[in-house]
Tab-separated table of C-alpha atoms in Angstrom:
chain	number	residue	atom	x	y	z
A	1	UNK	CA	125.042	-145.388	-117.913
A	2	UNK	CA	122.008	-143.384	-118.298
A	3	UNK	CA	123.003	-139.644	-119.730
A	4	UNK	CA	120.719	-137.078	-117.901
A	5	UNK	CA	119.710	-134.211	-119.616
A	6	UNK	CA	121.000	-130.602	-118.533
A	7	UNK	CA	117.321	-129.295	-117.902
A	8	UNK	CA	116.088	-132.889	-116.366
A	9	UNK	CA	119.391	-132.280	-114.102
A	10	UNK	CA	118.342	-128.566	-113.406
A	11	UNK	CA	114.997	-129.349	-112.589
A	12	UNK	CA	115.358	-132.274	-110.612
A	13	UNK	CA	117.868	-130.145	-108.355
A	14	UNK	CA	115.008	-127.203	-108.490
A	15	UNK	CA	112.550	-129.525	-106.852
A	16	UNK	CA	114.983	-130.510	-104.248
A	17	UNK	CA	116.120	-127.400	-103.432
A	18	UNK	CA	112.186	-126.332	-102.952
A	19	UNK	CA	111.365	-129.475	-101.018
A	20	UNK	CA	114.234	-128.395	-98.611
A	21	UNK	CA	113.128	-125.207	-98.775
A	22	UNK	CA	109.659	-126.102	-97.693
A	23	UNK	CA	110.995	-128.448	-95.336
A	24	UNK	CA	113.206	-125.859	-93.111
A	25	UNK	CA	110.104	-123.296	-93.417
A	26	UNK	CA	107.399	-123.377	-90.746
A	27	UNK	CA	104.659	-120.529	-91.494
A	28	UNK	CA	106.579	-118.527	-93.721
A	29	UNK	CA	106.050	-118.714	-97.684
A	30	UNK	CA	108.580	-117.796	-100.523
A	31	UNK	CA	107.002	-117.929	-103.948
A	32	UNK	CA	109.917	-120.053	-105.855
A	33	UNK	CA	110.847	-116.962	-107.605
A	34	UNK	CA	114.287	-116.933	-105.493
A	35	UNK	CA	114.546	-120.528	-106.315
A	36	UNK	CA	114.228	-119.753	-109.999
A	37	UNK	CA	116.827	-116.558	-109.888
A	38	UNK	CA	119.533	-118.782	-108.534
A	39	UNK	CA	118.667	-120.952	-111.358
A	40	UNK	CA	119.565	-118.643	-113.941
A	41	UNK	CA	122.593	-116.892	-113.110
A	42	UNK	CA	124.138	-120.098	-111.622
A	43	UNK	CA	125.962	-121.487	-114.530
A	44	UNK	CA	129.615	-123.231	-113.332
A	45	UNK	CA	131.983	-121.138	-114.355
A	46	UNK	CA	134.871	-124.088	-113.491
A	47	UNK	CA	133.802	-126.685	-115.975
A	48	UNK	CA	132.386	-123.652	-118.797
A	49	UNK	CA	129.308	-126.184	-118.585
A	50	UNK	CA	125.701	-124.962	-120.128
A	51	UNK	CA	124.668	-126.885	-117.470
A	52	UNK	CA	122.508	-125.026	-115.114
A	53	UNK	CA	123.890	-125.326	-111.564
A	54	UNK	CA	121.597	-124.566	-108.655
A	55	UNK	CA	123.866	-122.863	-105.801
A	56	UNK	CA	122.021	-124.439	-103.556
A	57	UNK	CA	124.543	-123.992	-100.990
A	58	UNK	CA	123.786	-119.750	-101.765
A	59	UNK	CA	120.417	-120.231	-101.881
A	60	UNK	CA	120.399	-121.543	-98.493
A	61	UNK	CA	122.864	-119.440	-97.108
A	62	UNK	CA	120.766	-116.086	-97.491
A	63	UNK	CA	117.443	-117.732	-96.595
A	64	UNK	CA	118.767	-119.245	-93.804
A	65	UNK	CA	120.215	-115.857	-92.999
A	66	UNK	CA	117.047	-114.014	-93.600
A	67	UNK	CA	114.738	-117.100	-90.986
A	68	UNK	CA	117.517	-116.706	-89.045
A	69	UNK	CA	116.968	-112.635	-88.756
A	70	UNK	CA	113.848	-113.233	-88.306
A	71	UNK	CA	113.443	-115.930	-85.723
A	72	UNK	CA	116.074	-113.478	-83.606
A	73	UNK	CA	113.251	-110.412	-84.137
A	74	UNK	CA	110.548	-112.529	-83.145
A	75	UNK	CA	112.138	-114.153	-80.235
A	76	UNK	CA	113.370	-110.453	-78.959
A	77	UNK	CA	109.894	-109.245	-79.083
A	78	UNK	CA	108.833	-112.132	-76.992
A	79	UNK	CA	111.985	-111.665	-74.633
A	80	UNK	CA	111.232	-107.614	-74.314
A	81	UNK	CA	107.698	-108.243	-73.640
A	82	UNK	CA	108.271	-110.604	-70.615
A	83	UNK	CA	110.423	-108.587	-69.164
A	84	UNK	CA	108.574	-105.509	-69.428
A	85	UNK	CA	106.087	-107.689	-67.593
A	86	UNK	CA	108.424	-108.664	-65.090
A	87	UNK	CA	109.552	-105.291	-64.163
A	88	UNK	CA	106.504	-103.484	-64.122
A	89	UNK	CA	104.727	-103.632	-61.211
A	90	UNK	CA	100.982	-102.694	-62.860
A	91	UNK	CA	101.458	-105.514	-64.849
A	92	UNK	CA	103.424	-108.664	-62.906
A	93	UNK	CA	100.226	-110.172	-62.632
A	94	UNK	CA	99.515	-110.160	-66.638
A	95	UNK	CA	99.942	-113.725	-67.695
A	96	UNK	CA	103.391	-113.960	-70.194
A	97	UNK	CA	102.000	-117.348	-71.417
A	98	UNK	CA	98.521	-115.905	-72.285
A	99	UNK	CA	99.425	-112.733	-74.166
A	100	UNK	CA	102.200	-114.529	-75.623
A	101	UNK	CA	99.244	-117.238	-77.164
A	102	UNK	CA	97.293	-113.849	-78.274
A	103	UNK	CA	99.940	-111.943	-80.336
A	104	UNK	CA	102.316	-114.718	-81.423
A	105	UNK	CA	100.497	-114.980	-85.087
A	106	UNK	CA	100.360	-111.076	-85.694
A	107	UNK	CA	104.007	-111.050	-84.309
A	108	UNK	CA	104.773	-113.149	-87.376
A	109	UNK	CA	102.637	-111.750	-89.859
A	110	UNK	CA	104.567	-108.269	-89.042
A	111	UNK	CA	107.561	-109.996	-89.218
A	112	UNK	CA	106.639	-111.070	-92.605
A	113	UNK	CA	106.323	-107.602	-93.535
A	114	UNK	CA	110.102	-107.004	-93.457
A	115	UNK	CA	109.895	-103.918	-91.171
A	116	UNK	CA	112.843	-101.809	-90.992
A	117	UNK	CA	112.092	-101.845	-87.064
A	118	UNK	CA	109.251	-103.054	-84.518
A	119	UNK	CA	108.748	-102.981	-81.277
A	120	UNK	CA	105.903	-104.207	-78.946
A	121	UNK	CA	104.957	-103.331	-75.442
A	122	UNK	CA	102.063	-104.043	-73.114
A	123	UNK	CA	99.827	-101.383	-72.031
A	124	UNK	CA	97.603	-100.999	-68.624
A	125	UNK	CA	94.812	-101.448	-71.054
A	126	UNK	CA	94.644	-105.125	-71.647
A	127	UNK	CA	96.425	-104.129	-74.854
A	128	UNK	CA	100.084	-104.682	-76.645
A	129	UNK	CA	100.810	-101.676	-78.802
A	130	UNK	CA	103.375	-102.093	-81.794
A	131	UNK	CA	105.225	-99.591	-83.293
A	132	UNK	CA	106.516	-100.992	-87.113
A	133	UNK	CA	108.842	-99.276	-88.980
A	134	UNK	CA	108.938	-99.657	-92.793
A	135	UNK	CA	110.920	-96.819	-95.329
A	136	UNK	CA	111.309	-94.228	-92.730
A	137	UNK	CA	107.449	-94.048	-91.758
A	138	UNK	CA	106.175	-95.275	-88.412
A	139	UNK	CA	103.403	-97.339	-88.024
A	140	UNK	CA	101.606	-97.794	-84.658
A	141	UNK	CA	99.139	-101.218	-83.958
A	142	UNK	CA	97.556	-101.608	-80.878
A	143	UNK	CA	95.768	-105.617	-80.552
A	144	UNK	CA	93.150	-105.814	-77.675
A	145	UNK	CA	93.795	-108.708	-75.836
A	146	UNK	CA	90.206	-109.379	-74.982
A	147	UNK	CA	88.678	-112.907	-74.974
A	148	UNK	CA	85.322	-111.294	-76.860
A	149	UNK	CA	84.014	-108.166	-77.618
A	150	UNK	CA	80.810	-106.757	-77.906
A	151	UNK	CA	79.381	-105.221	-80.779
A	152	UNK	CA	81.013	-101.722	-80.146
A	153	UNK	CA	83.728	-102.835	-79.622
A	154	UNK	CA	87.187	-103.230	-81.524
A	155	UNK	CA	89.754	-105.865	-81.829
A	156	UNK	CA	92.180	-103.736	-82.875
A	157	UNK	CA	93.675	-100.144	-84.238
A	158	UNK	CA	96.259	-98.869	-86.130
A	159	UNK	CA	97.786	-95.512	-86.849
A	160	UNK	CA	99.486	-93.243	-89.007
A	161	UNK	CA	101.209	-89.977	-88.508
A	162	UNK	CA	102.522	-89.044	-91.798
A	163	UNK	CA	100.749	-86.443	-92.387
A	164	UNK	CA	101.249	-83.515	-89.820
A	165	UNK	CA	98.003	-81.987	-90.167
A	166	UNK	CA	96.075	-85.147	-90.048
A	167	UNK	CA	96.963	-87.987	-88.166
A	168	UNK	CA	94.384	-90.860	-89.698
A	169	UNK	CA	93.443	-93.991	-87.336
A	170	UNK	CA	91.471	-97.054	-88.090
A	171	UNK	CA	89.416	-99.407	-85.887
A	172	UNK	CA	87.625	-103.184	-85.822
A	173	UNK	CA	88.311	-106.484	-86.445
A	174	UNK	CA	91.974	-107.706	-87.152
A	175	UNK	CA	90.963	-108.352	-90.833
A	176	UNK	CA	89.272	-104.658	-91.043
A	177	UNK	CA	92.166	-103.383	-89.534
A	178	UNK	CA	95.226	-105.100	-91.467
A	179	UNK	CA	93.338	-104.278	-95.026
A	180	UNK	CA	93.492	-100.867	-94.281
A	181	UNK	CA	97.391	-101.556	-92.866
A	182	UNK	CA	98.248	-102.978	-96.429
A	183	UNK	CA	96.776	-99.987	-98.260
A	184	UNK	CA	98.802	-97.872	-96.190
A	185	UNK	CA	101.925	-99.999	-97.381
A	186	UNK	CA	100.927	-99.956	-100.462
A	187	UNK	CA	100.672	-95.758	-100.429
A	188	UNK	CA	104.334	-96.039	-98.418
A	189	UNK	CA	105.782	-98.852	-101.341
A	190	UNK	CA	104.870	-96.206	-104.091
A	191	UNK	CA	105.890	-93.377	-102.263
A	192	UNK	CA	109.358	-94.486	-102.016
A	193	UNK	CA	109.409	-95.625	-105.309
A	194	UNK	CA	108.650	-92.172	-106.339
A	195	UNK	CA	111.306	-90.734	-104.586
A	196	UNK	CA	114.285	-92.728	-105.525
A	197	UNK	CA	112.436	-91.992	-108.969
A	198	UNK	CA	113.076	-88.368	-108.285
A	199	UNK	CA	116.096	-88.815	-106.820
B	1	UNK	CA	109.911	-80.852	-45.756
B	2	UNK	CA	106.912	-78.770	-45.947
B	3	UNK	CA	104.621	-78.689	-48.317
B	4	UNK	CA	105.822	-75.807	-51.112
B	5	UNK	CA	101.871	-73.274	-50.965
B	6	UNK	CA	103.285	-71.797	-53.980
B	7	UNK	CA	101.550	-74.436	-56.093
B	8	UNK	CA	98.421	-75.008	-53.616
B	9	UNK	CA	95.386	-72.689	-55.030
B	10	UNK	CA	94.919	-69.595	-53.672
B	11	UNK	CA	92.165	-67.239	-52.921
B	12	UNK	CA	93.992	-64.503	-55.170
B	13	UNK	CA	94.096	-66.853	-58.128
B	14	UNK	CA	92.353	-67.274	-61.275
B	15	UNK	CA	92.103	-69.514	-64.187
B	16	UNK	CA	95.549	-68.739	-66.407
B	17	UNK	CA	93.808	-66.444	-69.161
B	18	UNK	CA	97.461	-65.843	-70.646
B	19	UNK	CA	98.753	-67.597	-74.528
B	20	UNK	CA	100.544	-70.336	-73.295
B	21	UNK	CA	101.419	-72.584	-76.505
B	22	UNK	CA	105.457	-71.964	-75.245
B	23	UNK	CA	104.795	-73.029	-71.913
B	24	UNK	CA	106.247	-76.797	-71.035
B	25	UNK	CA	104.431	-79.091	-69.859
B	26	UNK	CA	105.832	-82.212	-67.395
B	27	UNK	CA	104.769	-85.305	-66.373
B	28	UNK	CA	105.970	-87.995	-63.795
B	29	UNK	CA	106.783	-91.487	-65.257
B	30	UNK	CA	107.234	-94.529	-63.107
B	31	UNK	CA	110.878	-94.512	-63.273
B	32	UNK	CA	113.587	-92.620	-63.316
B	33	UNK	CA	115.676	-94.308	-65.488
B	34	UNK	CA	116.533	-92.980	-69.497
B	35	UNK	CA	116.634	-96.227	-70.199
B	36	UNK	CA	113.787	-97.252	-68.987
B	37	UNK	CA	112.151	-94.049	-70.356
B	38	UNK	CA	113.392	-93.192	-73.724
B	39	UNK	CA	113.389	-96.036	-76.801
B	40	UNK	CA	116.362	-95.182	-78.305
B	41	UNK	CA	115.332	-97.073	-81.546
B	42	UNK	CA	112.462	-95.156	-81.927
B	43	UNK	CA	113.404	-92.113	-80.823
B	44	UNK	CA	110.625	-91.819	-78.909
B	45	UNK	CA	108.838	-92.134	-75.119
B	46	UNK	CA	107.733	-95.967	-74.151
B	47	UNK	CA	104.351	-96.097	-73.906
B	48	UNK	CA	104.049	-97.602	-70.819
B	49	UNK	CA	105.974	-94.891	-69.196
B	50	UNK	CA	103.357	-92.473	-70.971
B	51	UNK	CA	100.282	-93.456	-69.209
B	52	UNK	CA	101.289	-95.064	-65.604
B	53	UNK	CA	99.767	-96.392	-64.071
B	54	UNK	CA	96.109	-97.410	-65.425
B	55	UNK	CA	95.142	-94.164	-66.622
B	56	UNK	CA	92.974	-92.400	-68.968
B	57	UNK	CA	95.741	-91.551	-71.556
B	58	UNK	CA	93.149	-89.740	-73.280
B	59	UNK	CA	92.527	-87.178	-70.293
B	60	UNK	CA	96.421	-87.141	-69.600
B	61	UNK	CA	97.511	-85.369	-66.470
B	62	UNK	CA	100.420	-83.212	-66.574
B	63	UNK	CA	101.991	-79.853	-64.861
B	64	UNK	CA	103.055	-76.347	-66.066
B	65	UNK	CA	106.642	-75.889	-65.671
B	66	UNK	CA	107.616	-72.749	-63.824
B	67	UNK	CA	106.508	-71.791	-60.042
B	68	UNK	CA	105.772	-75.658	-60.551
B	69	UNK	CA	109.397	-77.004	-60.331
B	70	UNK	CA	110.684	-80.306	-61.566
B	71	UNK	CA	111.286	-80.893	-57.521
B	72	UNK	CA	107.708	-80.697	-56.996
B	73	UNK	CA	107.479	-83.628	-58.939
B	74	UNK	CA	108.385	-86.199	-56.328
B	75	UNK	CA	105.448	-85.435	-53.991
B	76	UNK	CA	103.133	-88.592	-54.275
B	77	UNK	CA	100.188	-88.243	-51.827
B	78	UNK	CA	99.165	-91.273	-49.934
B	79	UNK	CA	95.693	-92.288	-49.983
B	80	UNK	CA	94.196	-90.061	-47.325
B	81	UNK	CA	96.015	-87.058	-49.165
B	82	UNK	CA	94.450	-88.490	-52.447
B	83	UNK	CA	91.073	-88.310	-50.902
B	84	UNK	CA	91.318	-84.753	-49.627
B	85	UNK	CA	93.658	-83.519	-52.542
B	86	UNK	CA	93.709	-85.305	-55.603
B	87	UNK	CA	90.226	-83.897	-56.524
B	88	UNK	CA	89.359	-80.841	-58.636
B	89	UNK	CA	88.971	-77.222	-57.960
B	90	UNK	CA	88.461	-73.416	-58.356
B	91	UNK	CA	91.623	-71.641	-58.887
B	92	UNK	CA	91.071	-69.156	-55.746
B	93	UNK	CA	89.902	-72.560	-53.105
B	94	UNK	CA	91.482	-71.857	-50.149
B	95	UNK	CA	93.479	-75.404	-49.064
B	96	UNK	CA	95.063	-76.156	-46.265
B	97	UNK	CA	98.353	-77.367	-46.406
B	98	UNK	CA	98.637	-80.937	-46.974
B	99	UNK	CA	101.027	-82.919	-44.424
B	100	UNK	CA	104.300	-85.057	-45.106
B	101	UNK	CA	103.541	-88.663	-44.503
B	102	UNK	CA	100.375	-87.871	-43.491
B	103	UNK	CA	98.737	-86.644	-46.553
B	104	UNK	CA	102.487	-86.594	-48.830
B	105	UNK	CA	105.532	-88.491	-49.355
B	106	UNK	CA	108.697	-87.480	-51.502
B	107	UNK	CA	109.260	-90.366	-53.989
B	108	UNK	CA	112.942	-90.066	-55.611
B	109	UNK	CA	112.156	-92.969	-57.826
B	110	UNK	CA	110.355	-90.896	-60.506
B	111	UNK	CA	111.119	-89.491	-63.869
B	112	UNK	CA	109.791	-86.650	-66.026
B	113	UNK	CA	108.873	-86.147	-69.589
B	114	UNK	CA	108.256	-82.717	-71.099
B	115	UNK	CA	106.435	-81.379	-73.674
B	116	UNK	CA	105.339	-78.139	-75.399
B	117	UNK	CA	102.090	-76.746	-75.103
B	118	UNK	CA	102.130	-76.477	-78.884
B	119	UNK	CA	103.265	-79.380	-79.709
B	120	UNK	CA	100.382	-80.928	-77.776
B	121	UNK	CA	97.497	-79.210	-78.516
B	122	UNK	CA	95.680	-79.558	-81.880
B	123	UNK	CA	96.744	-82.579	-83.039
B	124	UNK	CA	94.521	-83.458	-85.210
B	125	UNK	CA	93.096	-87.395	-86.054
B	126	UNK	CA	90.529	-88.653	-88.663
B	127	UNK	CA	89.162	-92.307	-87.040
B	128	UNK	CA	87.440	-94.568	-88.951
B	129	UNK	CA	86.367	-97.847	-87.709
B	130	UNK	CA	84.449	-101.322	-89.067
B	131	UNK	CA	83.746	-101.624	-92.568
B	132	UNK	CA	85.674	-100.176	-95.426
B	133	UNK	CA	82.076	-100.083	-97.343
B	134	UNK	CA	80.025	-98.582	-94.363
B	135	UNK	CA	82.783	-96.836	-92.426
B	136	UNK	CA	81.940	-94.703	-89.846
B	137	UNK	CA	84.399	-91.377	-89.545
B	138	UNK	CA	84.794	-89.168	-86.435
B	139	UNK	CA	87.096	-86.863	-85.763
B	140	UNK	CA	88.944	-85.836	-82.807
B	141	UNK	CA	91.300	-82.630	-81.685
B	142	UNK	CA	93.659	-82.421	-78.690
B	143	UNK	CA	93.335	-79.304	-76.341
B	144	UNK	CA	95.056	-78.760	-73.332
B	145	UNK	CA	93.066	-76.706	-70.258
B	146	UNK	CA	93.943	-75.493	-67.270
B	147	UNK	CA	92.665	-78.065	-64.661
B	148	UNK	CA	93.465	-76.841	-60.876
B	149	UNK	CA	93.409	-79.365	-58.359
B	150	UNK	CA	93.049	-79.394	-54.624
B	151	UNK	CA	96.976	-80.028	-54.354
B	152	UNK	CA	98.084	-77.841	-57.319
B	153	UNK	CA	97.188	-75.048	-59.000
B	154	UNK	CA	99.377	-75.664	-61.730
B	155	UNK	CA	97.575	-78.450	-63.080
B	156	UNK	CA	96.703	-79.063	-67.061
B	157	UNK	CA	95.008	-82.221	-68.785
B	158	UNK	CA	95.887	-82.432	-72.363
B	159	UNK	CA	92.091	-83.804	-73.641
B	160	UNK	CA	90.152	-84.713	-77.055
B	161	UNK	CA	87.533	-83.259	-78.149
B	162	UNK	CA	85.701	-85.660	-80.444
B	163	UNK	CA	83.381	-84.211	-83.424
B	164	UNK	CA	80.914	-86.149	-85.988
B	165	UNK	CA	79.818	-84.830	-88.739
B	166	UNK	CA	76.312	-84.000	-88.823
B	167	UNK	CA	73.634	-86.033	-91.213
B	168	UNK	CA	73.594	-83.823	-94.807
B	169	UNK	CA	75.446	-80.819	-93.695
B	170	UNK	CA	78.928	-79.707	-93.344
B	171	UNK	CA	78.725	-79.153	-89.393
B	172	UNK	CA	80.515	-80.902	-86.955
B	173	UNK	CA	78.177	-81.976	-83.906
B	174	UNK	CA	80.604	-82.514	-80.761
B	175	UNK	CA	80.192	-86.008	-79.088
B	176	UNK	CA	80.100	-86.055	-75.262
B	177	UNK	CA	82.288	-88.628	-73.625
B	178	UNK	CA	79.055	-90.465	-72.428
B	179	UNK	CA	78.174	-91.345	-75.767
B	180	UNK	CA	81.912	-92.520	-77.176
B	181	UNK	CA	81.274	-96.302	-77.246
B	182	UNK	CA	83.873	-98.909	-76.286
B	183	UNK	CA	85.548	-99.421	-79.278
B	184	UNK	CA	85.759	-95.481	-79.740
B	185	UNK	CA	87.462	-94.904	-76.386
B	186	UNK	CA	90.124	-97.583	-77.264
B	187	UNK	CA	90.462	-95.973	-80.774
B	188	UNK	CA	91.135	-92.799	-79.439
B	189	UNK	CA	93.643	-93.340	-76.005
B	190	UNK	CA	95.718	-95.863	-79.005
B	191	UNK	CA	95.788	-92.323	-81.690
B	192	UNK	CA	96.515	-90.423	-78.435
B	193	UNK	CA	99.267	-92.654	-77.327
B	194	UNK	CA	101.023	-92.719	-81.106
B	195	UNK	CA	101.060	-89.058	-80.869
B	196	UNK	CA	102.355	-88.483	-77.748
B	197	UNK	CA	105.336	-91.006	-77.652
B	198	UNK	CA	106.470	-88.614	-80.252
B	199	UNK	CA	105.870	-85.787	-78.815
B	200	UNK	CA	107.328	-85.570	-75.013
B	201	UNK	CA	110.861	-86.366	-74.955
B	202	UNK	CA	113.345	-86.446	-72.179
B	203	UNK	CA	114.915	-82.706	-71.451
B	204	UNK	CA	113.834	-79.761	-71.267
B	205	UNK	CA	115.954	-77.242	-72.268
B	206	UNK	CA	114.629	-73.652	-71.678
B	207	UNK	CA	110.417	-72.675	-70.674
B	208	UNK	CA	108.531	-69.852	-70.565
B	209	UNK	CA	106.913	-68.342	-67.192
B	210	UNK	CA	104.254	-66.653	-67.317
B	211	UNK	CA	103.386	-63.085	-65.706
B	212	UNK	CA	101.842	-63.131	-62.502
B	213	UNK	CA	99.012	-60.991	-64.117
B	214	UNK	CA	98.336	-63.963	-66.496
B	215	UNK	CA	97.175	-66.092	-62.961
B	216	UNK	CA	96.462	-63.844	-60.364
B	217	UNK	CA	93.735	-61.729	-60.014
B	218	UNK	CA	95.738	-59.111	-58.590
B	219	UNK	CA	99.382	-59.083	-58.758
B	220	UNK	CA	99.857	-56.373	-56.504
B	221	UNK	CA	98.486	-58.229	-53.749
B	222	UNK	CA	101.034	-60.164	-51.537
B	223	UNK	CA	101.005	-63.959	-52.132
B	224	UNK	CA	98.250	-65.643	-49.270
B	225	UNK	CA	100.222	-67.886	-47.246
B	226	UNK	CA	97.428	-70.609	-46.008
């Protein structure tokens, strides 16, 4: 019988474990790095092996866990949204289905975001205005639901209050608008940082 | 019911020349459910219940709290009223008294928000919109003014005034609302609505009314009925 080394074995169950991974994901992205922490710490503590064990069954557990969490946010966005539709009467004759199609992609790229909390409504101006949560600090996004816009126009805003005397707002196209959304967390990442620093 | 003339104009009114920043402020949301209201999440007002219904929620409409009573809240005027009533006016234009189903109904299926004057006015926003490398920056302020109308005296607006700065100086040139572009108007009612959700909340727990000197021209005169 063929012997199979420890790392051959380790790596073979690595690339598994990844093709699974990539299997059960749909537009979400981990970077392995997970993959590769289970690898480490997982040696089996029954048979005092070297071997490196991949808890796979873990590994699966928390990102199933964590898709799980957020396939609930995203479809309770959705859910709130069509109601609010349905119970308002200024906007019963919005189309669900259409600004469903308009927002589901930014829905999951917030998502992505881990935000501590977000919620999304529709406005009476052709708009749906999210309000993000990350580290304490609120975020507000508002997406245009337009078809086209002219050329002073915007697609879309966003924003922040943190500072009392100078509430700071940015305009124009989604990719204008979310590079200036990742500086701010960016600012918000370090800014915690520093404080548990401090703390 | 008949229509309360307290909060019609009068001829022996003026424009409220009093400080007012502790002063509350109210406005009528499409329901009059909490729930419905208030995001408990959040902590804050829903937007939607904000600015109802398709509204300029950057010239918000709202009404001083005091002779103005949170009762007064549930008169919705039908469209004839709206016509005669629901337009602008001096503080002293003599009105005649609007007429239950006629010109007014009483709605019970309203709510109210409240706000401080202070807490409203001055709020402060930088905007900058399109490119990072050629941005262009505006800046806006919120004020709140005293904004009679045909059917109530006690009417304010909480409004932006919108600045650039001018071309190799440190002025700021003020931009008339006929010249805010598309994209600028959005910008502005979104950074309008993200402050205000924040700032109205559901009670109202103790407001200031004012001295009759601060509205009428002469207090020792007795009240016109019209």
């Amino acid at each position: 019988m063929a012997t199979v080394s420890p790392e051959c074995q380790a790596n073979s169950i690595k690339q598994e474990v990844v093709r699974q991974h990539n299997k059960s994901q749909n537009s979400l992205t981990y970077d392995g790095q997970l993959v590769n922490d289970y690898l480490l710490i997982s040696v089996d503590p029954f048979l005092h092996s070297r071997v490196s064990v991949i808890r796979a069954d873990q590994y699966f557990r928390k990102h199933k866990e964590s898709d799980l969490l957020i396939s609930r946010k995203f479809v309770k966005i959705l859910r709130d949204l069509e109601n609010q539709l349905g119970s308002d009467d200024y906007l019963k004759s919005e189309s669900f289905t259409n600004i469903r199609s308009k927002i589901e992609p930014f829905i999951s790229y917030l998502l992505s975001l881990s935000p501590d909390n977000i919620k999304a409504e529709a406005t009476y101006d052709n708009s749906v205005f999210f309000t993000f949560v990350k580290n304490g600090k609120k975020y507000f996004l508002e997406k245009y639901l337009n078809d086209s816009i002219g050329f002073d126009d915007i697609e879309m805003s966003l924003v922040v209050n943190d500072d009392p005397e100078n509430t700071r707002s940015y305009g124009g196209t989604i990719s204008q608008v979310l590079r200036e959304f990742n500086k701010e967390l960016g600012k918000n990442y370090l800014d915690s940082i520093l404080s548990s620093q401090r703390i | 019911m008949a229509y309360p003339v307290q909060i019609l104009p009068n001829s022996n009114y003026k424009f409220i020349d009093c400080h007012v920043g502790d002063c509350v402020l109210m406005r009528t949301t499409g329901s009059p459910s909490d729930e419905d209201i208030w995001d408990s999440d959040l902590q804050q007002i829903k937007v939607a219940q904000l600015a109802n219904p398709r509204e300029r929620v950057y010239d918000m409409s709202t009404n001083l709290l005091g002779v103005f009573e949170r009762d007064h809240c549930k008169i919705h005027f039908t469209q004839t009223g709206k016509e005669k009533y629901s337009v602008s006016c001096e503080p002293d234009t003599v009105v005649e008294n609007p007429t239950e189903i006629i010109d007014f109904l009483l709605l019970d299926t309203v709510g109210i928000i409240y706000a401080k004057i202070e807490d409203v006015a001055g709020i402060k926003v930088t905007y900058t919109s399109g490119d990072s490398k050629n941005p262009i920056t505006y800046y806006g302020e919120s004020f709140v003014k005293h904004t009679p109308m045909r059917w109530n005296f006690w009417h304010y607006s909480i409004d932006w005034k919108i600045s650039i700065k001018s071309a190799g100086s440190d002025e700021y040139e003020t931009v008339p609302q006929e010249r805010l572009t598309t994209g600028m108007l959005k910008q502005i009612a979104s950074a309008a609505r993200s402050r205000l959700v924040e700032k109205f909340s559901l009670a109202c727990d103790s407001y200031n009314i004012l001295d009759e000197s601060c509205y009428m021209k002469d207090p020792a005169l007795p009240q016109q009925i019209t």
